[in-house]
PDB file of C-alpha atoms in Angstrom:
ATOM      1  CA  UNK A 263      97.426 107.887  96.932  1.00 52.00           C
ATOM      2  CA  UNK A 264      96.245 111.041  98.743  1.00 51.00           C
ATOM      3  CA  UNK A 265      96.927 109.156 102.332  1.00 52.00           C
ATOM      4  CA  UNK A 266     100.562 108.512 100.332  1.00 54.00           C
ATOM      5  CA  UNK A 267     100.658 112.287  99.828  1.00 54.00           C
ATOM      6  CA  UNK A 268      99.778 113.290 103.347  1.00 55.00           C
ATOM      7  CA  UNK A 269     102.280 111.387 105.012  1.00 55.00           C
ATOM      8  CA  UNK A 270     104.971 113.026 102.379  1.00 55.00           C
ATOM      9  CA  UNK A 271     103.723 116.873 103.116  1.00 57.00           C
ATOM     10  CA  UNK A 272     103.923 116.093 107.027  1.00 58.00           C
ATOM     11  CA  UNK A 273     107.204 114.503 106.569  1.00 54.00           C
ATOM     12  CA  UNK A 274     108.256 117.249 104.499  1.00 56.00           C
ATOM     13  CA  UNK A 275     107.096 119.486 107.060  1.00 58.00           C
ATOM     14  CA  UNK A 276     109.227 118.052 109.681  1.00 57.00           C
ATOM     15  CA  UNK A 277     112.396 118.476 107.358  1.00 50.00           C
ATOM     16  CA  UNK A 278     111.944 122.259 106.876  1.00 55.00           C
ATOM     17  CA  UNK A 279     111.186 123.068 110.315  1.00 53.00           C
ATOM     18  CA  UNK A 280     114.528 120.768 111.777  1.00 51.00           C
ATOM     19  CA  UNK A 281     116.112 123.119 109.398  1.00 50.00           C
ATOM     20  CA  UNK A 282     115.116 126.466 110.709  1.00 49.00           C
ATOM     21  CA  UNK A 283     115.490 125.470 114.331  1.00 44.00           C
ATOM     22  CA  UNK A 284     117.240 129.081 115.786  1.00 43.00           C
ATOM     23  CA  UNK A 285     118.028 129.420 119.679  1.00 40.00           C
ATOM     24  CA  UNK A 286     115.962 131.940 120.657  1.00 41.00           C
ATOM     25  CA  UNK A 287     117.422 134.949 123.414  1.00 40.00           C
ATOM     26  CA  UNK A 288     115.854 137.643 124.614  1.00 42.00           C
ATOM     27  CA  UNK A 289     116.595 141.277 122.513  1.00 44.00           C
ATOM     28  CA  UNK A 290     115.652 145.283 121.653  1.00 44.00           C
ATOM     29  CA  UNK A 291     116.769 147.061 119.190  1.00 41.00           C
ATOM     30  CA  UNK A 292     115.792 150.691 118.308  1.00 41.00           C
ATOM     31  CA  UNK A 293     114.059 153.599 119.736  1.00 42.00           C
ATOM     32  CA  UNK A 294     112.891 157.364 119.500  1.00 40.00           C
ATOM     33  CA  UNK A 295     115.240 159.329 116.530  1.00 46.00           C
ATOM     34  CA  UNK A 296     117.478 162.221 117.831  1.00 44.00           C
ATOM     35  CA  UNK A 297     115.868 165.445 115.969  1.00 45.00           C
ATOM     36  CA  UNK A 298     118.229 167.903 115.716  1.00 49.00           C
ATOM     37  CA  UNK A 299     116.289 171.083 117.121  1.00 45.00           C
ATOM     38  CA  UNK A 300     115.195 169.055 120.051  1.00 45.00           C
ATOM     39  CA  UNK A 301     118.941 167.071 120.768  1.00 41.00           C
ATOM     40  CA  UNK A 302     120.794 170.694 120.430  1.00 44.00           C
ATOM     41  CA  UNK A 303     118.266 172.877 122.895  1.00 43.00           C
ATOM     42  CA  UNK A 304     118.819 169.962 125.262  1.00 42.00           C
ATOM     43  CA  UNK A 305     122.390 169.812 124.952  1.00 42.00           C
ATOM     44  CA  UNK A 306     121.763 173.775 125.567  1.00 41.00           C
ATOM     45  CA  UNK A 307     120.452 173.814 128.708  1.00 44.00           C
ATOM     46  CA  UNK A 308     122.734 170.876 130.332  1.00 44.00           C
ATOM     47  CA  UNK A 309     125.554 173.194 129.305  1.00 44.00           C
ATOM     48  CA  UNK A 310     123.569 176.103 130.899  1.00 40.00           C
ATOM     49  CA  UNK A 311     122.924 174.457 133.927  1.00 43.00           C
ATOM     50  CA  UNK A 312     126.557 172.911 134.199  1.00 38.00           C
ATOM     51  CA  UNK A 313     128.018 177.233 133.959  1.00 42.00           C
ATOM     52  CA  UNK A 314     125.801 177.719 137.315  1.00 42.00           C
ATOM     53  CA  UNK A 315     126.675 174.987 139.693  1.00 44.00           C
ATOM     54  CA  UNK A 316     130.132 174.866 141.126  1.00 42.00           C
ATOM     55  CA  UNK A 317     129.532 171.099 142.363  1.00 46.00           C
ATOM     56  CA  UNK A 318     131.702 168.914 140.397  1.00 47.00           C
ATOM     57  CA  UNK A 319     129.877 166.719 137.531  1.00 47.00           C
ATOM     58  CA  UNK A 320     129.501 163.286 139.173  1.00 49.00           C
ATOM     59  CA  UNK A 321     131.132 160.781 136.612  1.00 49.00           C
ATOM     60  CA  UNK A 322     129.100 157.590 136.094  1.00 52.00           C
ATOM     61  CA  UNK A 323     131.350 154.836 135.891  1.00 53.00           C
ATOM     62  CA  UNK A 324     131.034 152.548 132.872  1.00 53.00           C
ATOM     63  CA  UNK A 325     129.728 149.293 133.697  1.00 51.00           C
ATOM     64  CA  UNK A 326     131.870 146.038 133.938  1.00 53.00           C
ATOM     65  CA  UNK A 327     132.099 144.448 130.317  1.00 51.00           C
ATOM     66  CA  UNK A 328     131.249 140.638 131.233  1.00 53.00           C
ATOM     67  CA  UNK A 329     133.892 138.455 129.442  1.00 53.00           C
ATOM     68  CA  UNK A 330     132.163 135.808 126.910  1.00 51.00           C
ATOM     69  CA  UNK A 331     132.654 132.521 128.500  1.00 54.00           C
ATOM     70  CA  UNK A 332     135.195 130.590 126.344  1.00 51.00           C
ATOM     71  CA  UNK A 333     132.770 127.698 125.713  1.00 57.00           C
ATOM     72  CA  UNK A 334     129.950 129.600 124.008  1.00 59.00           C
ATOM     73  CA  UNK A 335     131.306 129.163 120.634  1.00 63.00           C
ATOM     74  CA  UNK A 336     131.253 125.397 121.270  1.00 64.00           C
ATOM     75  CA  UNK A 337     128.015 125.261 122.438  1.00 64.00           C
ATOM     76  CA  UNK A 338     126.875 127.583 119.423  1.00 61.00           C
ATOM     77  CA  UNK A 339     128.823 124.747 117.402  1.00 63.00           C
ATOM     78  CA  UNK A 340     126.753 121.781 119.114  1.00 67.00           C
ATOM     79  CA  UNK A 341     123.277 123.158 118.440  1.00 63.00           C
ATOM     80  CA  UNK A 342     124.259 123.455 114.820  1.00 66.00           C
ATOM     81  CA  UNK A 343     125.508 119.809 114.711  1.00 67.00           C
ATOM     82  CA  UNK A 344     121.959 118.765 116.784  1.00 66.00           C
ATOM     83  CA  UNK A 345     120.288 120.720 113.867  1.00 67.00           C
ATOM     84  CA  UNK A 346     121.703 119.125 111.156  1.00 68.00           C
ATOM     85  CA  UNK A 347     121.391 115.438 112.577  1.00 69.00           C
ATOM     86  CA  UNK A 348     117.483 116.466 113.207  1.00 71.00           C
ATOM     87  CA  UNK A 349     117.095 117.086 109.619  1.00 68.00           C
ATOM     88  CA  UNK A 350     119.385 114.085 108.446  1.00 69.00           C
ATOM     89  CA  UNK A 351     116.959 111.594 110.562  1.00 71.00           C
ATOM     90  CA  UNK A 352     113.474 113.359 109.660  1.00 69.00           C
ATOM     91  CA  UNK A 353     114.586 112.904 105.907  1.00 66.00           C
ATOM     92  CA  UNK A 354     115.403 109.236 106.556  1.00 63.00           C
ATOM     93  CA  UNK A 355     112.245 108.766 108.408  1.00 71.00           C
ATOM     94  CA  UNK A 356     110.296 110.116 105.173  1.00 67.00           C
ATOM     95  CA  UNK A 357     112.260 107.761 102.984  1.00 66.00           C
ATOM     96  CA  UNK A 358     111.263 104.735 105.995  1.00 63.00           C
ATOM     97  CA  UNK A 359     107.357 106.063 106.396  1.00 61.00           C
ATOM     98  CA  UNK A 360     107.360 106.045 102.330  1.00 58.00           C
ATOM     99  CA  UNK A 361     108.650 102.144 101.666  1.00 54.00           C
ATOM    100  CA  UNK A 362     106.714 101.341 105.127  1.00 53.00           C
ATOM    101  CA  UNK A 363     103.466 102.506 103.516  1.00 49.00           C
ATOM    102  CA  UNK A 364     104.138 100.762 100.179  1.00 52.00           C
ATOM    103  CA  UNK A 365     104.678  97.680 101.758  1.00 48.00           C
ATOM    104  CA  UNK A 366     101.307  97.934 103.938  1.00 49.00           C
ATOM    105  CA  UNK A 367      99.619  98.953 100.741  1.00 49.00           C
ATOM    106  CA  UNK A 368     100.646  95.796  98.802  1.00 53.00           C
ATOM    107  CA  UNK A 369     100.296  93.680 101.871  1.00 56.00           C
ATOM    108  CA  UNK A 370      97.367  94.858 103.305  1.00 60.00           C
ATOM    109  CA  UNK A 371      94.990  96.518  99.949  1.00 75.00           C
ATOM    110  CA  UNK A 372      92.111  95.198  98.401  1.00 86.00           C
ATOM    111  CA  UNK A 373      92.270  93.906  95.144  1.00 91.00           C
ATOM    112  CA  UNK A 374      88.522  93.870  92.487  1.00 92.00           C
ATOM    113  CA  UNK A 375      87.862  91.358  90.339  1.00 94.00           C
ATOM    114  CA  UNK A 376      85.276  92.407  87.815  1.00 94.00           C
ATOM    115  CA  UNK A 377      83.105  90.937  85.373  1.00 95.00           C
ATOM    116  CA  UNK A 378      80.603  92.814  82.999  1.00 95.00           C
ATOM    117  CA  UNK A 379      78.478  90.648  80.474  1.00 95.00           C
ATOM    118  CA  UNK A 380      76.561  92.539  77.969  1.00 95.00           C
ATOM    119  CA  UNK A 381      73.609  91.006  75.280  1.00 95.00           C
ATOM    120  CA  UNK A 382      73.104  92.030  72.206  1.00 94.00           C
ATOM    121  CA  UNK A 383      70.238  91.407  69.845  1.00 91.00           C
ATOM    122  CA  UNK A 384      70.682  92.420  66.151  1.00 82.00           C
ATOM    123  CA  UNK A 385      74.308  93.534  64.057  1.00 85.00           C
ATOM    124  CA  UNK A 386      75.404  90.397  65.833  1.00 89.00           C
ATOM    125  CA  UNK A 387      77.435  89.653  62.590  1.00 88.00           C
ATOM    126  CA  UNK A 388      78.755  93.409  62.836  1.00 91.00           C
ATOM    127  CA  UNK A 389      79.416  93.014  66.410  1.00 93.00           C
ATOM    128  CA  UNK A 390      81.516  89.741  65.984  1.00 92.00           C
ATOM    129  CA  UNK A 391      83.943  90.929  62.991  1.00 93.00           C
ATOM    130  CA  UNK A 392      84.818  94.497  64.675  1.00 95.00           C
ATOM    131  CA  UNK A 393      85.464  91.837  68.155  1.00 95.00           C
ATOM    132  CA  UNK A 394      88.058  89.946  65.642  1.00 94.00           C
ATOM    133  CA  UNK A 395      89.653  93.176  64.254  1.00 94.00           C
ATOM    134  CA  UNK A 396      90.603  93.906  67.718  1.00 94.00           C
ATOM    135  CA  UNK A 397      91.518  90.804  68.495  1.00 92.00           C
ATOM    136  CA  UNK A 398      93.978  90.332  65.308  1.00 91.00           C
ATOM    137  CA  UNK A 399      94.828  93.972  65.803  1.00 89.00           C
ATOM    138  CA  UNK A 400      96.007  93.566  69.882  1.00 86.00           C
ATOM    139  CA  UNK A 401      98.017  89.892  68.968  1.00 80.00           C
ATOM    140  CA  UNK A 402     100.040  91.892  66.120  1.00 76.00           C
ATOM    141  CA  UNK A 403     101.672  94.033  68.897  1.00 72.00           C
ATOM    142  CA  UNK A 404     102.893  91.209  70.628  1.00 69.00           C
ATOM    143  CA  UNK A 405     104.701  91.762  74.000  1.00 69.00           C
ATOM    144  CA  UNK A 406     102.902  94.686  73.741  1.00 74.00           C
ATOM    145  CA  UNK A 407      99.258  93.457  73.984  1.00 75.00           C
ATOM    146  CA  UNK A 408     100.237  91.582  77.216  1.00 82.00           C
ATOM    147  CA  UNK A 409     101.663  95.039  78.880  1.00 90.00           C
ATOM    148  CA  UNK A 410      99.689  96.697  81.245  1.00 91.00           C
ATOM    149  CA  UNK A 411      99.483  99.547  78.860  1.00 92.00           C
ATOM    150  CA  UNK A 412      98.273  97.113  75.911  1.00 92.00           C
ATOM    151  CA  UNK A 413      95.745  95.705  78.290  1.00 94.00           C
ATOM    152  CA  UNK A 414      94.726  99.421  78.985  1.00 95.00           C
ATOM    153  CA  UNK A 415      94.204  99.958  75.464  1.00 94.00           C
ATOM    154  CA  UNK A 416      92.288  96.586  74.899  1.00 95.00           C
ATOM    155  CA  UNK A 417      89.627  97.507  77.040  1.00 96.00           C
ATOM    156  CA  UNK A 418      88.967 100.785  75.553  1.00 96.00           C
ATOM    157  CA  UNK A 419      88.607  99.287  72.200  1.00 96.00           C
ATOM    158  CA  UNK A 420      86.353  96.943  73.758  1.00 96.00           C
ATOM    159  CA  UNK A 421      84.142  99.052  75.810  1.00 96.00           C
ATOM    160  CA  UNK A 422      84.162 101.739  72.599  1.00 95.00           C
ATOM    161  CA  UNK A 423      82.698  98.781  70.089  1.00 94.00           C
ATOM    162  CA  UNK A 424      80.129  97.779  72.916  1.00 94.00           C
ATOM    163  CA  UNK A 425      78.801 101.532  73.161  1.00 94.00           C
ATOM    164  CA  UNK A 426      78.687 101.722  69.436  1.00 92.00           C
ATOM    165  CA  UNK A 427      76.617  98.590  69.174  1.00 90.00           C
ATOM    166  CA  UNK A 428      74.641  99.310  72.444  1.00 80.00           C
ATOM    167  CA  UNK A 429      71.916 101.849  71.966  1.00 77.00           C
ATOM    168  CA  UNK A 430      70.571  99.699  68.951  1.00 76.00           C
ATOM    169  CA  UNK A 431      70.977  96.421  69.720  1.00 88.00           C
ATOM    170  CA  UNK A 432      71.835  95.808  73.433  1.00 90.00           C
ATOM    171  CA  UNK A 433      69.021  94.403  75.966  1.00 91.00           C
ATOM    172  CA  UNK A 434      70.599  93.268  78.800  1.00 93.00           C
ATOM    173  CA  UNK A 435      73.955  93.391  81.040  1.00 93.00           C
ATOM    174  CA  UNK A 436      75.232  91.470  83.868  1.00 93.00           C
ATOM    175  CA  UNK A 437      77.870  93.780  86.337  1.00 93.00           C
ATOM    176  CA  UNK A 438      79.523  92.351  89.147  1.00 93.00           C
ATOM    177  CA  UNK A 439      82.776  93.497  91.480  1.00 92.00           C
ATOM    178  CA  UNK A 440      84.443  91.142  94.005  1.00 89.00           C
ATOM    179  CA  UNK A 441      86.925  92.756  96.351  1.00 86.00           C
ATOM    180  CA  UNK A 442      89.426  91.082  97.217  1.00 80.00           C
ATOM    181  CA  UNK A 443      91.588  90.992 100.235  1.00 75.00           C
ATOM    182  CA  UNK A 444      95.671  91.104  98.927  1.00 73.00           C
ATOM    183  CA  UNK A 445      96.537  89.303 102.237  1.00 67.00           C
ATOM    184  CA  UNK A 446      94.719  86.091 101.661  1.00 69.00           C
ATOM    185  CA  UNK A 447      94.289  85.264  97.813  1.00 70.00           C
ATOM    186  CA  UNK A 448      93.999  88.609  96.000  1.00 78.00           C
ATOM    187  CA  UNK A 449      92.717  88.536  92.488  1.00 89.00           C
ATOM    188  CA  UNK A 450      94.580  85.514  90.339  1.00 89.00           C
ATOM    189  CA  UNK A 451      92.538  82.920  91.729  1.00 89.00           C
ATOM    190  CA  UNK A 452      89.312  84.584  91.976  1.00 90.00           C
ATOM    191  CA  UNK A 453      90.029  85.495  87.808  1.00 93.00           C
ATOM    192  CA  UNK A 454      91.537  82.297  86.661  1.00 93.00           C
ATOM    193  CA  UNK A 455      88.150  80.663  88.235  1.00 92.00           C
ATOM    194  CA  UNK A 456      85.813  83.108  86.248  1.00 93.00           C
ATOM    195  CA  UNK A 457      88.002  83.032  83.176  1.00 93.00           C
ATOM    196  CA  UNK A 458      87.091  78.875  83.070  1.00 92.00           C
ATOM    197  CA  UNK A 459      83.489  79.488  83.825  1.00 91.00           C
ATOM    198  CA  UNK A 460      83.458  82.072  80.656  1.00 90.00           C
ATOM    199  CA  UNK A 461      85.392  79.725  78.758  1.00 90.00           C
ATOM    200  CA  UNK A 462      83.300  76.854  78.808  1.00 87.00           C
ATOM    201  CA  UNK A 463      80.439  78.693  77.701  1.00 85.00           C
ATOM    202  CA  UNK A 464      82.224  79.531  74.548  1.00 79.00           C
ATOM    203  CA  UNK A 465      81.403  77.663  70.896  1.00 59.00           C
ATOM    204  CA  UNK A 466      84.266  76.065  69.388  1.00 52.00           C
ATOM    205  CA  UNK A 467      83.713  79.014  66.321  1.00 54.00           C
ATOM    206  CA  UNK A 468      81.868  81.975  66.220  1.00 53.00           C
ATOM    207  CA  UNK A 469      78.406  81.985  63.394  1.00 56.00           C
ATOM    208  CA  UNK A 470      77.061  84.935  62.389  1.00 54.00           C
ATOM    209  CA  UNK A 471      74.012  83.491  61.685  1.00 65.00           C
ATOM    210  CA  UNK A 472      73.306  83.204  65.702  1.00 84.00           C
ATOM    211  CA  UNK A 473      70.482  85.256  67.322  1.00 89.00           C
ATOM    212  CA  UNK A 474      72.339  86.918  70.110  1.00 92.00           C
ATOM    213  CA  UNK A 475      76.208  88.024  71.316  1.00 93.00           C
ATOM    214  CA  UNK A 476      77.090  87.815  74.577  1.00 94.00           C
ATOM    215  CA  UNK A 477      80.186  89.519  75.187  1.00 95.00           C
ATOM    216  CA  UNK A 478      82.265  89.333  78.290  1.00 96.00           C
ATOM    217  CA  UNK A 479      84.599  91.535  80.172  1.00 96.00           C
ATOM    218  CA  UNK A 480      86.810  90.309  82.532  1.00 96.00           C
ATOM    219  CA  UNK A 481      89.254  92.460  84.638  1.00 96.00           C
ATOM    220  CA  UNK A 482      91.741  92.524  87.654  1.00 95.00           C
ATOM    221  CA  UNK A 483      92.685  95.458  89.040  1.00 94.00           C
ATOM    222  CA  UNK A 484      95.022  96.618  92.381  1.00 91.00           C
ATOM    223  CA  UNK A 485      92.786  99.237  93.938  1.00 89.00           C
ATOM    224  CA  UNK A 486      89.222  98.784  95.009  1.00 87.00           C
ATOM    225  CA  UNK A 487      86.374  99.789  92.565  1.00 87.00           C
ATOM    226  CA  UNK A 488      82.775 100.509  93.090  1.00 86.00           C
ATOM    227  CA  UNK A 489      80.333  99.616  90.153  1.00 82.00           C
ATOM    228  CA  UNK A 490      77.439 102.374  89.683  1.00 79.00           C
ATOM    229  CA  UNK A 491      73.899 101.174  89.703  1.00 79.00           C
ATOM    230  CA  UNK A 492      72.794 100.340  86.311  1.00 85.00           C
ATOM    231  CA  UNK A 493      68.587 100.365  85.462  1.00 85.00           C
ATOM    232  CA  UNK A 494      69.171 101.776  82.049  1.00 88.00           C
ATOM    233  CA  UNK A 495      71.119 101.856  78.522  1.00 88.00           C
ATOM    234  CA  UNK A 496      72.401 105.497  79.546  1.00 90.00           C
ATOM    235  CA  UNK A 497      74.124 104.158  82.995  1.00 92.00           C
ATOM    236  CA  UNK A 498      75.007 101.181  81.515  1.00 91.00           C
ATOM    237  CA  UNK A 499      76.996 103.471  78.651  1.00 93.00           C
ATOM    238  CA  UNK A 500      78.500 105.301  81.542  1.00 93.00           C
ATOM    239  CA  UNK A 501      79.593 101.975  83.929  1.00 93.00           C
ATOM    240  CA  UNK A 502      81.351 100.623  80.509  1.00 94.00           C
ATOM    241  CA  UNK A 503      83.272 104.069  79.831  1.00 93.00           C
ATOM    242  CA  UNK A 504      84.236 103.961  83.467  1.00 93.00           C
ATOM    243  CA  UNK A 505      85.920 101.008  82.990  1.00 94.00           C
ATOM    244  CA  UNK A 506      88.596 102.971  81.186  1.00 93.00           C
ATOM    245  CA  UNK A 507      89.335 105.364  84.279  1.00 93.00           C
ATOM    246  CA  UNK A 508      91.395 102.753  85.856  1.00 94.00           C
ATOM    247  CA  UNK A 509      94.841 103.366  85.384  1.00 93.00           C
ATOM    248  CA  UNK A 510      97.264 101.316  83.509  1.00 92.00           C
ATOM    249  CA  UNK A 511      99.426 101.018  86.218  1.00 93.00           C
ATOM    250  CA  UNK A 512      96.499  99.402  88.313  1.00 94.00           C
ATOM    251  CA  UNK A 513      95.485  96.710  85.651  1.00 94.00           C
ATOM    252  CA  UNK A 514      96.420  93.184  86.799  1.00 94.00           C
ATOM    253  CA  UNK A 515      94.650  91.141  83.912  1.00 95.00           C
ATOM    254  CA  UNK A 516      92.516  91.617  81.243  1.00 95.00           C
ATOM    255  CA  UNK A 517      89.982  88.962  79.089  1.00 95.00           C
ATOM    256  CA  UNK A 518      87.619  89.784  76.534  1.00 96.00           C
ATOM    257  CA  UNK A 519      85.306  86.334  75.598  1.00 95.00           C
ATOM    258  CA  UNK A 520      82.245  86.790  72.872  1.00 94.00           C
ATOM    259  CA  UNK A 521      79.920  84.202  71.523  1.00 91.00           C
ATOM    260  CA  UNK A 522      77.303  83.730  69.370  1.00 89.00           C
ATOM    261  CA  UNK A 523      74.341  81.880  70.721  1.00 88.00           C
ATOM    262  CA  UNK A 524      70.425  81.196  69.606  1.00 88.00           C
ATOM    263  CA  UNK A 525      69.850  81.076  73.581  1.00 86.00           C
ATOM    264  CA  UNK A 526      71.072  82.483  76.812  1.00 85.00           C
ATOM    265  CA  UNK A 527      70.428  78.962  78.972  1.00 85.00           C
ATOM    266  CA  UNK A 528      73.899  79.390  79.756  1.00 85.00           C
ATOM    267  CA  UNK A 529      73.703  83.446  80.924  1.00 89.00           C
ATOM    268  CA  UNK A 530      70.766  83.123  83.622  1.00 87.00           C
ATOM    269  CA  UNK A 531      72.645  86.327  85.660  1.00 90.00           C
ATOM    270  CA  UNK A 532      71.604  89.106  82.326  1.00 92.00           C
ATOM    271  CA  UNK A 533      69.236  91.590  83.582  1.00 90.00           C
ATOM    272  CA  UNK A 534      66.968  93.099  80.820  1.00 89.00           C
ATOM    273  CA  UNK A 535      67.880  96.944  80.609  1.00 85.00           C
TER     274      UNK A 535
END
């Protein structure tokens, strides 16, 4: 975005300046102002001076008025219409360099594919029910859940029950980015694949009864994101709550999975926090 607003200031630049082009000529205007004292003794003594000398008053003739050539008006005309055209073509080449840079940017960007896993031990049943109010919650605004704004709003009611739960119950998280490269696969295979990992891992039906909750966040996103480093609850708090910073706009795909397990055979990539 700010190399997107660059190129539009430069651009813009260009415009204003094709518009102000002047020809430029040579010019003086002004000088010292006639005081009347000074202009009137002056006058005085040329008079006086004049009464004395019986020479006649040489008479400087006026110089030779040069004619304006005929074809300055047309010329005057021409540089106007060169003016113009320079502004009409810098103003198309902003419109070009804009759609030019779009199209690199989709062609060209990086894409992240990111998963975040998160264990909890404890208010698993808790946990599980406020997952399922969400869930019912989202699939009652249906097309809306499936916007990019719904999606938006998914993941903040996710990542707001997992920091709610967290400081007494979590014990270990599993963060991972993958960027992606738009020009060769982007991010639908690399998130269909995870989403199949994640959802062979899940139990036909969630009990309550279960020791731990794994919950998983999967997201797709059009711009590149950096994880920070999590060692402890505190950064993992803040990695989860930057998860909402992405934009709408940039959210490809969004899937929430949770499960109820007495082991974590199948979640060998937790880290203890």
């Amino acid at each position: 975005m700010a190399k997107k607003i660059l190129i539009a200031v430069a651009l813009l630049a260009m415009v204003i300046i094709c518009c102000h082009i002047e020809s430029v000529s040579g010019g003086e205007m002004g000088g010292y102002a006639k005081k009347g004292s000074s202009y009137s003794s002056s006058s005085t003594r040329h008079r006086i001076r004049s009464h004395h000398h019986s020479r006649k008053s040489r008479v400087t003739p006026k110089p030779a008025v040069t004619p304006k050539p005929a074809n300055s008006s047309r010329s005057l005309d021409r540089l106007e219409g060169d003016r113009d055209w320079m502004a009409v073509a810098s103003f198309f080449m902003f419109l070009l360099a804009m759609a030019l840079y779009d199209f690199l940017s989709m062609l060209f960007g990086t894409d992240s594919v990111l998963v975040f896993q998160v264990a909890f031990q404890g208010a698993t049943g808790r946990i599980c029910q406020d997952l399922d109010l969400i869930s019912d919650t989202m699939d009652a605004s249906l097309p809306e859940s499936h916007s990019p704004r719904g999606l938006h709003l998914l993941l903040s009611e996710t990542v707001s029950c997992l920091c709610r739960y967290g400081g007494e119950s979590c014990f270990s998280a599993y963060p991972n980015v993958n960027n992606k490269w738009r020009l060769t696969e982007g991010w639908k295979k690399s998130f269909d694949l995870m989403c199949n990992v994640e959802r062979k891992k899940q139990d036909a039906h969630v009990n309550v009864n279960h020791r731990y909750v794994i919950v998983t966040i999967l997201l797709a996103a059009n711009c590149k994101y950096e994880l920070p480093a999590i060692n402890c609850y505190s950064e993992l708090e803040s990695a989860l709550r930057s998860l909402t910073s992405i934009k709408d706009t940039q959210i490809e795909a969004v899937k929430v999975f949770w499960t109820s397990r007495d082991d974590m055979e199948d979640f060998t990539s937790l880290i203890p926090i």
